[in-house]
Amino acid sequence: MRKISDSTVRRLSLYLRFLEQSLAQGRATISSGELARLGGTTSAQVRKDLSFFGSFGKRGLGYAVPELSAKIQGILGLQRAYRVVLVGAGKMGGALVQYQGFKQRGFNISAIYDQDARKIGSRWNGLVVRDVKLLEGDLKKEPSDIAIVATPGPAAQEVVDRLVRCGVKAILNFAPVPLSVPGDVEVKTVNMALELETLSYALANR
Amino acid sequence: MRKISDSTVRRLSLYLRFLEQSLAQGRATISSGELARLGGTTSAQVRKDLSFFGSFGKRGLGYAVPELSAKIQGILGLQRAYRVVLVGAGKMGGALVQYQGFKQRGFNISAIYDQDARKIGSRWNGLVVRDVKLLEGDLKKEPSDIAIVATPGPAAQEVVDRLVRCGVKAILNFAPVPLSVPGDVEVKTVNMALELETLSYALANR
DNA sequence: TTCTGTGAATAGGTTCACAGCT
DNA sequence: AGCTGTGAACCTATTCACAGAA
């Protein structure tokens, strides 16, 4: 398949949210202009984004909300549920475990791991924190496609190496370090200090 | 000043991290190639990024680590400390309050607000959670440039409107909704479900 | 010789504009 | 008439390639 830009994929995610809202409101169709307004972009952009994957609309009418919704779900690979393991039972891990947005989208955190004996065994949102030593054994029994890494920076790379050896193919990283992984593994790093710095740059330059 | 792209600003943040690490290791100089390797980019990219702001290197030698560090700090507006208020004392708020990366960069969370009577008055990392009703009064006394919004989605826009009226000029948003603000206010939304969806897309398309 | 700084070339993403359905 | 789908034009970002300083 032709290479799709990250920005297009991110916008599709956004459109999907608005489509689901529209669906809940019982709307039958929606125009590219409407989606654009909700997503803070232009109607041409919306149509172009969708056109990479096919022609889903009706000229003169717009897009059928349930159909487009299903199409985008398909494109993003969201029809199936994903098993997700979380490594790092710190404050951030805690926030992520209970984050509703993941579950809603079919990302189910199935296990939490930590190194710290004081955390191991404690119950978190219905899950018991497990010793990270058990990672390999557990993943052999129940493989996971996706892992969330929320360890301190220095521990992250080692954890990631182990996850990769266990067949994890996608990693969402909250540790503030760049990670190196084989080419067939996808990593997305969320670095909150960096986000604040872009704001600080904006404040300083006006 | 010429418009600098968001990606350039983000990379500068990254370079700054590596420079500080190098500084801690006592290195005197660093080349664009080295910075590129650490940041996962190319040496030409590093030089181009820096060239928008001046010529900081020495041909044949590279960049003096402490100087370049200081320069980038200046560019990003990080010489001064920022007063940051946090609205939303949920799990995510809790994770953000204790996040070391903010403090390290001079972003000091000076107050936490929530609506929920059960949370108001509790101590969080040395700060007492205050009633969000006090927001306007507090910000009049002690203005803040930056706010972090970690409320549930439906509450976010109202909170943001109030923050903007109080003179807040930059907002880091963790609520999963797009926010509308006046043109002179900078908003950065971090949407974790969306990040996971880009991973799911990657998994589904290989 | 090494590595920077930067115009020029290339690639990539966005917007335009209009033909073509409904 | 209204709105999609899409090639072409445009604009922005990245990469190349080389002159020039240490």
Short mmCIF file of C-alpha atoms in Angstrom, two decimals, chain A residues 1 4 6 9-10 13-14 17-18 38 53 75-78 82 91-92 94-96 98-99 101-102 105 107 145-146 169-172 174 176 178 184 186 188 190-206, chain B residues 1 4 6 9-10 13-14 17-18 38 53 75-78 82 91-92 94-96 98-99 101-102 105 107 145-146 169-172 174 176 178 184 186 188 190-206:
data_model
loop_
_atom_site.label_atom_id
_atom_site.label_comp_id
_atom_site.label_asym_id
_atom_site.label_seq_id
_atom_site.Cartn_x
_atom_site.Cartn_y
_atom_site.Cartn_z
CA MET A 1 0.00 0.00 0.00
CA ILE A 4 0.29 7.24 4.24
CA ASP A 6 1.39 10.14 10.04
CA VAL A 9 -3.54 8.77 10.16
CA ARG A 10 -3.89 11.11 13.12
CA SER A 13 -8.49 9.08 14.28
CA LEU A 14 -9.98 12.47 14.92
CA ARG A 17 -14.29 10.49 17.06
CA PHE A 18 -16.55 13.04 15.45
CA LEU A 38 -14.86 19.77 13.96
CA PHE A 53 -8.28 4.66 0.96
CA ILE A 75 -8.38 1.43 8.08
CA LEU A 76 -7.04 2.03 11.58
CA GLY A 77 -7.28 -1.63 12.46
CA LEU A 78 -9.78 -1.04 15.22
CA TYR A 82 -5.85 -5.47 21.31
CA LYS A 91 1.92 7.45 38.86
CA MET A 92 1.82 7.62 35.10
CA GLY A 94 -1.72 4.38 37.28
CA ALA A 95 -3.20 7.15 35.21
CA LEU A 96 -2.95 5.05 32.07
CA GLN A 98 -7.73 3.72 34.41
CA TYR A 99 -7.79 5.87 31.29
CA GLY A 101 -10.13 6.23 26.20
CA PHE A 102 -8.07 3.08 25.77
CA ARG A 105 -11.16 1.87 21.53
CA PHE A 107 -7.18 -1.43 23.81
CA ASP A 145 0.90 -6.93 20.18
CA ILE A 146 1.16 -3.67 22.04
CA LYS A 169 5.31 -5.18 17.66
CA ALA A 170 4.18 -1.76 18.87
CA ILE A 171 5.24 0.29 21.86
CA LEU A 172 3.80 3.44 23.34
CA PHE A 174 6.21 7.47 28.17
CA PRO A 176 11.71 10.38 28.43
CA PRO A 178 14.59 7.69 22.71
CA ASP A 184 9.56 -4.06 12.19
CA GLU A 186 6.72 0.59 15.82
CA LYS A 188 5.60 6.13 19.58
CA VAL A 190 5.06 10.70 24.27
CA ASN A 191 7.29 13.22 25.97
CA MET A 192 5.35 15.69 28.01
CA ALA A 193 8.20 17.96 28.95
CA LEU A 194 8.87 18.35 25.26
CA GLU A 195 5.27 19.38 24.64
CA LEU A 196 5.59 22.05 27.31
CA GLU A 197 8.76 23.26 25.66
CA THR A 198 6.98 23.87 22.39
CA LEU A 199 4.58 26.04 24.40
CA SER A 200 7.46 27.85 26.04
CA TYR A 201 8.95 28.47 22.60
CA ALA A 202 5.65 29.92 21.44
CA LEU A 203 5.46 32.18 24.50
CA ALA A 204 9.01 33.39 24.00
CA ASN A 205 8.58 34.20 20.31
CA ARG A 206 5.71 36.58 19.72
CA MET B 1 11.10 36.30 12.99
CA ILE B 4 9.88 28.02 12.45
CA ASP B 6 6.90 22.71 14.95
CA VAL B 9 11.21 23.21 17.67
CA ARG B 10 10.62 19.67 18.86
CA SER B 13 14.13 20.23 22.59
CA LEU B 14 15.58 16.84 21.89
CA ARG B 17 18.47 16.90 26.25
CA PHE B 18 21.44 15.27 24.60
CA LEU B 38 21.18 10.52 19.32
CA PHE B 53 18.77 30.83 14.61
CA ILE B 75 15.66 29.93 21.76
CA LEU B 76 13.11 27.78 23.59
CA GLY B 77 12.57 30.43 26.25
CA LEU B 78 13.83 28.20 29.03
CA TYR B 82 7.35 29.30 34.40
CA LYS B 91 -5.21 10.21 38.07
CA MET B 92 -3.62 12.00 35.14
CA GLY B 94 -1.63 13.20 39.88
CA ALA B 95 0.87 11.76 37.46
CA LEU B 96 1.64 15.18 36.05
CA GLN B 98 4.91 14.55 40.40
CA TYR B 99 6.44 14.32 36.94
CA GLY B 101 10.62 16.33 33.81
CA PHE B 102 8.55 19.48 34.28
CA ARG B 105 12.90 22.30 32.88
CA PHE B 107 8.02 24.43 34.75
CA ASP B 145 1.45 31.93 31.62
CA ILE B 146 0.85 28.22 31.27
CA LYS B 169 -1.38 32.22 27.04
CA ALA B 170 -0.44 28.58 26.68
CA ILE B 171 -2.36 25.42 27.49
CA LEU B 172 -1.28 21.81 27.56
CA PHE B 174 -4.93 16.18 28.21
CA PRO B 176 -9.71 14.21 24.75
CA PRO B 178 -10.41 19.74 20.63
CA ASP B 184 -2.97 34.57 20.63
CA GLU B 186 -1.29 28.42 22.14
CA LYS B 188 -1.13 21.66 22.61
CA VAL B 190 -1.98 15.30 24.03
CA ASN B 191 -4.41 12.55 23.15
CA MET B 192 -3.14 9.18 24.22
CA ALA B 193 -5.84 7.08 22.64
CA LEU B 194 -4.95 8.73 19.36
CA GLU B 195 -1.31 7.77 19.78
CA LEU B 196 -2.33 4.17 20.32
CA GLU B 197 -4.42 4.34 17.20
CA THR B 198 -1.45 5.31 15.09
CA LEU B 199 0.21 2.16 16.45
CA SER B 200 -2.84 0.09 15.63
CA TYR B 201 -2.76 1.51 12.10
CA ALA B 202 0.87 0.51 11.79
CA LEU B 203 0.10 -3.01 13.02
CA ALA B 204 -2.79 -3.40 10.62
CA ASN B 205 -0.85 -2.24 7.57
CA ARG B 206 2.28 -4.30 7.04
#
